[in-house]
Short mmCIF file of C-alpha atoms in Angstrom, two decimals:
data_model
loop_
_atom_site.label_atom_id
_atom_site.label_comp_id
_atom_site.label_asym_id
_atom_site.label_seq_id
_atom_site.Cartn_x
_atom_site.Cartn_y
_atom_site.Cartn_z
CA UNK A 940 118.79 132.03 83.76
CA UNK A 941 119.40 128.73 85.77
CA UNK A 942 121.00 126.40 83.27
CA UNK A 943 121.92 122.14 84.92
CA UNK A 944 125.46 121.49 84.58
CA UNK A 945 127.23 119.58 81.55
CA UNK A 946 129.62 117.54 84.39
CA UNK A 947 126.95 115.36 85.23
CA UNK A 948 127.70 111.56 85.05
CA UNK A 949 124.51 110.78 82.47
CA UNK A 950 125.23 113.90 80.34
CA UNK A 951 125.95 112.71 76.84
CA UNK A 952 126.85 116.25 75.31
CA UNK A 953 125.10 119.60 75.33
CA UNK A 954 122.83 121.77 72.48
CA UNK A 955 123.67 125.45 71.75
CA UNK A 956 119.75 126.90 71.73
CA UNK A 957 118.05 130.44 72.22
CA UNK A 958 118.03 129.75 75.85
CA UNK A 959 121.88 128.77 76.14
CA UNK A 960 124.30 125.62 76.00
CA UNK A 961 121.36 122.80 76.71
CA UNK A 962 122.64 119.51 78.52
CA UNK A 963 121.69 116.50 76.38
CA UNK A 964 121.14 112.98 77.80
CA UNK A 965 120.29 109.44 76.16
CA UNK A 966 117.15 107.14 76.59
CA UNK A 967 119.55 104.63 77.13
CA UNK A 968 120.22 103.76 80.71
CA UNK A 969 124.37 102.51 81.37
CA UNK A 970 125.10 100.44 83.97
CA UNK A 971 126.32 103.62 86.48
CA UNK A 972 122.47 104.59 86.35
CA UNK A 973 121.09 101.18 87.29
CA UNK A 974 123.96 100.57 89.93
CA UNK A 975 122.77 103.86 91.49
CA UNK A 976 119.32 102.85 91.31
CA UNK A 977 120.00 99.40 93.22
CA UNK A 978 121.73 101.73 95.49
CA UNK A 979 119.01 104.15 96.20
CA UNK A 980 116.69 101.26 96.81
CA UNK A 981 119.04 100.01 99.78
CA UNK A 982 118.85 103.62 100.94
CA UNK A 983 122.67 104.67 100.19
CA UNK A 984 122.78 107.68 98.93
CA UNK A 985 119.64 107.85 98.92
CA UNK A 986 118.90 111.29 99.96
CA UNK A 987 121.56 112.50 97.54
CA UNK A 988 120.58 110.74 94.30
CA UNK A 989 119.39 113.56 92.60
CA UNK A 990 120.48 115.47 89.15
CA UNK A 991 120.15 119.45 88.55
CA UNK A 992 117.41 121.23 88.03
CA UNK A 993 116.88 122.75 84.40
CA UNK A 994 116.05 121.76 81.09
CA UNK A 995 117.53 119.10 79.46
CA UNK A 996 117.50 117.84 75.65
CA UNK A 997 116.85 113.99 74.70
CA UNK A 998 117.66 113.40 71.08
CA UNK A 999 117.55 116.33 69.30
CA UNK A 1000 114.59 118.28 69.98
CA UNK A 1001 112.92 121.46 68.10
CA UNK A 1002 110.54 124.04 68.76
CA UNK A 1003 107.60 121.90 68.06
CA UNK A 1004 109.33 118.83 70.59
CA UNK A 1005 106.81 118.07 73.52
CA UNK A 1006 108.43 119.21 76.69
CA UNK A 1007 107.93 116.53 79.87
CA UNK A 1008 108.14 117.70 83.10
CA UNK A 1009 109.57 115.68 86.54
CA UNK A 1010 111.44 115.22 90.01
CA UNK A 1011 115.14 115.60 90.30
CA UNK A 1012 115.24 112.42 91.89
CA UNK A 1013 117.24 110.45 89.70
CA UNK A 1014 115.38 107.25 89.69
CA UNK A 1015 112.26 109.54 88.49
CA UNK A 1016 114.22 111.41 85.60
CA UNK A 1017 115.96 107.66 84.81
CA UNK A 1018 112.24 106.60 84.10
CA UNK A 1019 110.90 109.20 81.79
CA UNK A 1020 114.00 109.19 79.67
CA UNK A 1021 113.68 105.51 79.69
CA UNK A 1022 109.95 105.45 78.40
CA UNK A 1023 110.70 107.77 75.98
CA UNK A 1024 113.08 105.48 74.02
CA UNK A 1025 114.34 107.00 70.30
CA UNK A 1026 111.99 109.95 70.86
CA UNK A 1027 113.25 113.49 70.65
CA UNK A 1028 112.02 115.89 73.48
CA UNK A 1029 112.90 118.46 75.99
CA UNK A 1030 112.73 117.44 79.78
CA UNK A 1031 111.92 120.52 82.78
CA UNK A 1032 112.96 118.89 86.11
CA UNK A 1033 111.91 120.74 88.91
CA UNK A 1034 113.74 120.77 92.39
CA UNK A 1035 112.02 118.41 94.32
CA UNK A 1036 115.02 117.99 96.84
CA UNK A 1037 115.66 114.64 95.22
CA UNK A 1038 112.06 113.59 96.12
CA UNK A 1039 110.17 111.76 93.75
CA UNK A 1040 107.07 113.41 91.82
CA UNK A 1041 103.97 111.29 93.79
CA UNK A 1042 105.86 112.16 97.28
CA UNK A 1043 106.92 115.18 96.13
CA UNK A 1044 103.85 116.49 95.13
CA UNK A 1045 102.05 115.75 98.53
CA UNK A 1046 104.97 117.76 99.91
CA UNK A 1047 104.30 120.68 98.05
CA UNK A 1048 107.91 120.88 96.92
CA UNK A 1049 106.88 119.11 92.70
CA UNK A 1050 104.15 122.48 93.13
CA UNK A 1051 102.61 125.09 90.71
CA UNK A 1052 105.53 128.08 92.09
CA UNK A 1053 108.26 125.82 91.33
CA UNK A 1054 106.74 124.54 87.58
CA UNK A 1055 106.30 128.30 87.06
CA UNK A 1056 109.29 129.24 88.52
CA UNK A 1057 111.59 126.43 86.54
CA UNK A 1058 109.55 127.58 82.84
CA UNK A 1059 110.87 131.17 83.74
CA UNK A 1060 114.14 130.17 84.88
CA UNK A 1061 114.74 127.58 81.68
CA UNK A 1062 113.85 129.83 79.15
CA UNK A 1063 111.51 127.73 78.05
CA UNK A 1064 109.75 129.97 75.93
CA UNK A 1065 112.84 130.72 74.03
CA UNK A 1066 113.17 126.61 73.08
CA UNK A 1067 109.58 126.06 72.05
CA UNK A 1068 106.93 127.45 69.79
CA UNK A 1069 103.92 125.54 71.54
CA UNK A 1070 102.64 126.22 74.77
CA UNK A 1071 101.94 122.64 76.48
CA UNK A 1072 103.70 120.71 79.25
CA UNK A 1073 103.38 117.22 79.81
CA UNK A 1074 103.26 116.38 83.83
CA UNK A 1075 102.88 112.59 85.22
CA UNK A 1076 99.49 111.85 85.99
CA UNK A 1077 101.14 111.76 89.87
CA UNK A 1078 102.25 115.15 89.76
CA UNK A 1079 98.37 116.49 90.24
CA UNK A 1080 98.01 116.62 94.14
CA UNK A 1081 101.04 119.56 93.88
CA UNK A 1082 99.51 121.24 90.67
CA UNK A 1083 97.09 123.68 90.37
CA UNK A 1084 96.85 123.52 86.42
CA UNK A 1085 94.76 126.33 86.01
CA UNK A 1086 97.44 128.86 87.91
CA UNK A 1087 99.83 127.71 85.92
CA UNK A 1088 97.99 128.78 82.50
CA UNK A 1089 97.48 131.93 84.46
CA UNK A 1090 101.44 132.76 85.36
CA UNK A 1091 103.07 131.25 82.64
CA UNK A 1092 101.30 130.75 79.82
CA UNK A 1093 101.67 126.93 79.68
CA UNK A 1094 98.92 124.75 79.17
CA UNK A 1095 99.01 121.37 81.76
CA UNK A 1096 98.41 117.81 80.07
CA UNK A 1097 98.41 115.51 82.32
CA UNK A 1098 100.29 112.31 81.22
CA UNK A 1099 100.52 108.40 81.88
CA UNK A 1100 101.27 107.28 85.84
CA UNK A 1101 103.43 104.88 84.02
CA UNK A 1102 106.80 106.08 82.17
CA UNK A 1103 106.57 102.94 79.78
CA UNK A 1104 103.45 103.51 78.70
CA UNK A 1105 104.38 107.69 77.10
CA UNK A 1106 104.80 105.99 73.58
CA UNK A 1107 101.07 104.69 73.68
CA UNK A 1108 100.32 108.31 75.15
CA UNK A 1109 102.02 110.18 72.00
CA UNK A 1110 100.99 108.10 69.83
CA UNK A 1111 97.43 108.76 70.83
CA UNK A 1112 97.48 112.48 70.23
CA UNK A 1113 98.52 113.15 74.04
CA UNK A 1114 95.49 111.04 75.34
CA UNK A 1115 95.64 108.68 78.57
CA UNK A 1116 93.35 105.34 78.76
CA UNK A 1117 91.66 104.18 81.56
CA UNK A 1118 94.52 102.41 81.78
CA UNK A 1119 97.15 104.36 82.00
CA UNK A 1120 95.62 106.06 84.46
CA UNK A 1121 94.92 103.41 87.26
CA UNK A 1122 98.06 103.08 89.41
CA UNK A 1123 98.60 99.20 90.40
CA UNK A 1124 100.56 97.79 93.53
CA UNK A 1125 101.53 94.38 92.10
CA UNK A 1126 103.96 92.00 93.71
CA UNK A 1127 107.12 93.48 91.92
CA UNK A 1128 106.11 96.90 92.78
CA UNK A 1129 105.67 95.70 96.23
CA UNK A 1130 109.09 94.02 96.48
CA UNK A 1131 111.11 96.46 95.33
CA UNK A 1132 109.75 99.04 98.24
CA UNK A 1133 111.31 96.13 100.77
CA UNK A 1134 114.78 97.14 101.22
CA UNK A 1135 114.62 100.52 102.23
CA UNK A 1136 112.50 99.56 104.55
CA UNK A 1137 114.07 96.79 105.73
CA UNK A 1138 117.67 98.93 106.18
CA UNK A 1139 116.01 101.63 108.02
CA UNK A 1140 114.58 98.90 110.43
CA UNK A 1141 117.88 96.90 110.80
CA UNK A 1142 119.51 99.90 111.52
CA UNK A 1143 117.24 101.06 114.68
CA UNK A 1144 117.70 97.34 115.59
CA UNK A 1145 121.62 97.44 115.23
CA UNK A 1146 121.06 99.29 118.56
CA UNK A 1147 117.80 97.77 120.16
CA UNK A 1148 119.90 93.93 120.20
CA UNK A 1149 122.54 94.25 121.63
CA UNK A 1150 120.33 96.09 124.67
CA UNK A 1151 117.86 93.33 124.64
CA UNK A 1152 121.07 90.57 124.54
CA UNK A 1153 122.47 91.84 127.69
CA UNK A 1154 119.16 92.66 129.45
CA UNK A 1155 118.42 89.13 129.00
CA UNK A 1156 121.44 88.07 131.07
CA UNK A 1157 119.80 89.35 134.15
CA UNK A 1158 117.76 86.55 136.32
CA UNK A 1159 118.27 85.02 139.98
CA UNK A 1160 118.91 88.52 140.92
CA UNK A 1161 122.55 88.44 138.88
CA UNK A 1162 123.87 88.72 135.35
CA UNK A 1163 124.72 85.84 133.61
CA UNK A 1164 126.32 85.09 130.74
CA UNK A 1165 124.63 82.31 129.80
CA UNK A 1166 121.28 84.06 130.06
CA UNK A 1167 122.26 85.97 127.74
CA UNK A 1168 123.37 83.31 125.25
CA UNK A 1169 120.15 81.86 125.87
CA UNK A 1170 117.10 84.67 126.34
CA UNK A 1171 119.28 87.77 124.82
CA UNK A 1172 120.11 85.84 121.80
CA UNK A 1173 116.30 84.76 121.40
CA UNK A 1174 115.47 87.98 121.90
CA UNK A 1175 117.07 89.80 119.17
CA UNK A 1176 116.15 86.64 116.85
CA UNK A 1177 112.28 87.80 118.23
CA UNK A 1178 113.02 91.11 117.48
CA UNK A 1179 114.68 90.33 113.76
CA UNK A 1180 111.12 88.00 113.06
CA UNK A 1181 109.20 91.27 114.39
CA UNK A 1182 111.29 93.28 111.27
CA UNK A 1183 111.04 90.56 108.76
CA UNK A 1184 107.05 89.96 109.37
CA UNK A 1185 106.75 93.56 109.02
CA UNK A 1186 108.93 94.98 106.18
CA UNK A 1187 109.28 91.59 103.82
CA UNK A 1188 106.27 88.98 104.96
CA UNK A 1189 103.54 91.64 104.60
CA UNK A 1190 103.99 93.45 101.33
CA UNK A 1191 104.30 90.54 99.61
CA UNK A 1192 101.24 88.94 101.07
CA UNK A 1193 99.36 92.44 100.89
CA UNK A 1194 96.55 91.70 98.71
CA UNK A 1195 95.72 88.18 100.74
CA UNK A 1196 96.08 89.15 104.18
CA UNK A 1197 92.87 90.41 105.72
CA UNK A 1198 91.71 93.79 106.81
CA UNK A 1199 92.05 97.09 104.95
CA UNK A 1200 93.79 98.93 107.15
CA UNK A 1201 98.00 98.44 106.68
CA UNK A 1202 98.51 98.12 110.48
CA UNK A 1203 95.88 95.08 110.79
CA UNK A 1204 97.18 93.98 107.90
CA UNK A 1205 101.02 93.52 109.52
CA UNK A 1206 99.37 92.11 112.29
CA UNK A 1207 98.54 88.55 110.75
CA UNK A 1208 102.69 88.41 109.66
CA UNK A 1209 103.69 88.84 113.17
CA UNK A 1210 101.20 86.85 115.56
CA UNK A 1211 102.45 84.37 112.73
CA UNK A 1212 106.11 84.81 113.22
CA UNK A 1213 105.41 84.98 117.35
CA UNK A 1214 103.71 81.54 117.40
CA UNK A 1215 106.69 80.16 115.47
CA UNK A 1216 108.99 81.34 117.50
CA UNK A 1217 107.76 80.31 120.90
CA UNK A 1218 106.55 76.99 119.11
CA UNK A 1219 110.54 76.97 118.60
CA UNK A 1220 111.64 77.43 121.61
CA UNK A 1221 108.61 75.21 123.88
CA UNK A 1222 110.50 72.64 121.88
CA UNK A 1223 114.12 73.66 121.12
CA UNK A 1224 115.92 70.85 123.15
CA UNK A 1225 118.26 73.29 124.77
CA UNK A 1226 115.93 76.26 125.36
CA UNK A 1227 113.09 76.70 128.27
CA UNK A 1228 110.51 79.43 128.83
CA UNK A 1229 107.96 80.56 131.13
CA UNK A 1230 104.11 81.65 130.23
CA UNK A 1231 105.49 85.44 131.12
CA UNK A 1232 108.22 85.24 128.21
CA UNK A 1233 105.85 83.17 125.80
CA UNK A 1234 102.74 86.23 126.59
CA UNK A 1235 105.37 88.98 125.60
CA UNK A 1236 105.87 87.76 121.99
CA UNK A 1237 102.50 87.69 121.62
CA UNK A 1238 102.68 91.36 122.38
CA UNK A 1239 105.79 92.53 121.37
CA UNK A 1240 106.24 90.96 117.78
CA UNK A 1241 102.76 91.36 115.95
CA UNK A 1242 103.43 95.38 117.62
CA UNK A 1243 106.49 95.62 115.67
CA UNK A 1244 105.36 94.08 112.65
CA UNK A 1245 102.17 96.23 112.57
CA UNK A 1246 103.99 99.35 113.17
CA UNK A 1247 106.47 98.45 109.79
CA UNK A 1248 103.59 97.51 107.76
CA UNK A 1249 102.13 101.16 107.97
CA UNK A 1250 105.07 102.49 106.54
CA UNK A 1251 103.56 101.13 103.29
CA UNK A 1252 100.97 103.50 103.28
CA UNK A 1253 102.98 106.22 101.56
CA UNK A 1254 103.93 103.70 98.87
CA UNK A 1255 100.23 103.13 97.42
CA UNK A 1256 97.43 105.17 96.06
CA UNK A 1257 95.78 103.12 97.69
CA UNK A 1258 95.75 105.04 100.92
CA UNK A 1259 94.69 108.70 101.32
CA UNK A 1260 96.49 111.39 103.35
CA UNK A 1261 92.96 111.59 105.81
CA UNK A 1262 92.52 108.08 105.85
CA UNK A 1263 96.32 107.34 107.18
CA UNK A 1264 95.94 110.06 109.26
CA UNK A 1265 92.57 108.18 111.27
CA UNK A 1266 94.60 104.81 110.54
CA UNK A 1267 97.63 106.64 113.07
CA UNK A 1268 95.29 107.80 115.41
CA UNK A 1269 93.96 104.42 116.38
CA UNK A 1270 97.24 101.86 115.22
CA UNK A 1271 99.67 104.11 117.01
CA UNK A 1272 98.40 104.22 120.71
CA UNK A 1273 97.54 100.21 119.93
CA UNK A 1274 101.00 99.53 118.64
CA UNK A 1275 102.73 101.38 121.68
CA UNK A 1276 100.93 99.88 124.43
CA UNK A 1277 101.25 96.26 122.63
CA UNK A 1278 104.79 96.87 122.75
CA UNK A 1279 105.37 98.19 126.35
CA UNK A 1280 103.14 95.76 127.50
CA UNK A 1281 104.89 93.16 125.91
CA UNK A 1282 108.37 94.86 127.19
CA UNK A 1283 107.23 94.72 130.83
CA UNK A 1284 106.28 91.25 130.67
CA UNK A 1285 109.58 90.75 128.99
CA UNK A 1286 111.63 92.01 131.93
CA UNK A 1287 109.29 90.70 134.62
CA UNK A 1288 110.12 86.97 133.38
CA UNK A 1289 113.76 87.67 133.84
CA UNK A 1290 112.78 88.19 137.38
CA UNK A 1291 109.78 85.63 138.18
CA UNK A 1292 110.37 82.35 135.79
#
């Protein structure tokens, strides 16, 4: 029997049961769990913010306590202990490899062996009298419900996408409403996705700068410092407007900018950001540029921002795994040959202007 650990951070206590010494946790959230959350969202950690597998007890449950299932990603199990509030219950967490249930059902890791696997493995039949299971609405691309009637017994209800709205769910005899079943995108749930985006970009261009800064020294044949003061240093500012455009400008101005596809969408951001910059510098008193520099924003930026913007199609339901799929095939070869194109221009003016 695979039992989670009582030395866990969030682990209030434990509850002797049939099945063994049961860790309990609280539906109150300390400060540790939200600093670790704001964490996770800047990507540190991020990979390792996870909490063991197992059952675990909120309040004090009983045999006729509804058991709710989710991801060992911490930021998932924060949630549904969260939504539960004063609520006694018994929570299955699966190993998801600190995935989160949506993600980690598409990956076939928040799946029908491992639900069957973790019921057998808790003892869950030893800690409740009823045979149901409550799974996030999310959860259904990895779950084959009937299979898991089949192998374990356990009936699947399929609860609210939201964790907040579980009280509303109870309450209503373990029934969903139309709207608890419609998953929204709004501008919060947009903003949040932005750093962890925005790190994993800044940290491929921690190493694409400084290469553009001293390629840009290079013109007349020589190296030059003050080339590079002047064209490397614009060029990493291009390539920084490329990354904001891309990872902040777009999801927030989602719903407004046009086209349905993500990549056109990050497109508008950055032709944006590349007329502002070479608007900038036509004008900057101490700055020049030639029509072979000015073409390769026009290239290189919107590229970069449309590339950034796709990313967002694993963060909405909006999106379906064949539709991103015949978004790539298209975006991608437009994307790379937007940005070499815009490259070669790039190191052709340090040559010709």
């Amino acid at each position: 029997m695979s039992l989670p650990r009582l030395a866990q951070p969030f682990v209030v206590g434990s509850m002797d049961t049939a099945a063994g010494k049961i860790p309990k946790v609280s539906s109150r959230l300390l400060p540790r769990d939200f600093w670790g959350t704001f964490k996770a969202r800047w990507g540190v950690g991020r990979m390792n913010y996870c909490v063991d597998p197992g059952v675990y007890a909120l309040g004090r449950p009983s045999k006729e306590s509804p058991v709710f299932v989710t991801a060992n990603y911490k930021m998932s199990f924060d949630s549904l202990r969260a939504g539960l509030g004063d609520r006694s219950a018994w929570i299955l967490v699966l190993d998801t490899k600190g995935i989160n249930v949506w993600c980690a059902a598409g990956k076939g890791t928040f799946g029908t062996t491992e639900l069957v696997s973790r019921i057998q493995s808790g003892g869950l039949d030893r800690l409740v009298s009823h045979r149901d299971i409550i799974l996030p609405q999310l959860a259904g691309p990895g779950i084959a419900a009937h299979q898991v009637k089949k192998l374990s017994g356990y009936k699947v209800i399929y609860g609210p996408i939201r964790a907040e709205d579980l009280p509303a769910f109870l309450e209503n005899g373990f029934k969903a409403g139309p709207e608890m079943r419609q998953k929204t995108f709004s501008t919060w749930e947009r903003l949040v996705l932005i750093p962890i985006e925005l790190v994993a970009a800044l940290k491929a261009a921690a190493f694409i700068v400084p290469v553009l800064f001293f390629a840009g020294g290079f013109g007349d044949g020589r190296w030059l410092w003050a080339n590079s003061m002047n064209d490397g240093i614009f060029a990493g500012l291009a390539i920084l407007a490329g990354i904001a455009a891309g990872a902040i400008a777009t999801p927030i101005g989602l719903p407004w900018l046009p086209g349905r596809a993500f990549s056109l969408k990050g497109l508008w951001p950055g032709l944006a950001a590349a007329l502002a910059l070479v608007l900038f510098r036509r004008y900057h008193p101490v700055a020049g540029n030639g029509p072979l520099e000015t073409f390769s924003w026009f290239f290189l930026i919107p590229a970069l921002s449309s590339y950034l913007a796709m990313n967002f199609t694993g963060a909405s339901t909006y999106t379906s795994l064949s539709g991103v799929k015949k978004e790539m095939r298209w975006a991608v070869p437009f994307q790379i040959g937007a940005g070499v194109l815009g490259l070669g221009l790039w190191i052709g003016a340090r040559f010709v202007n």
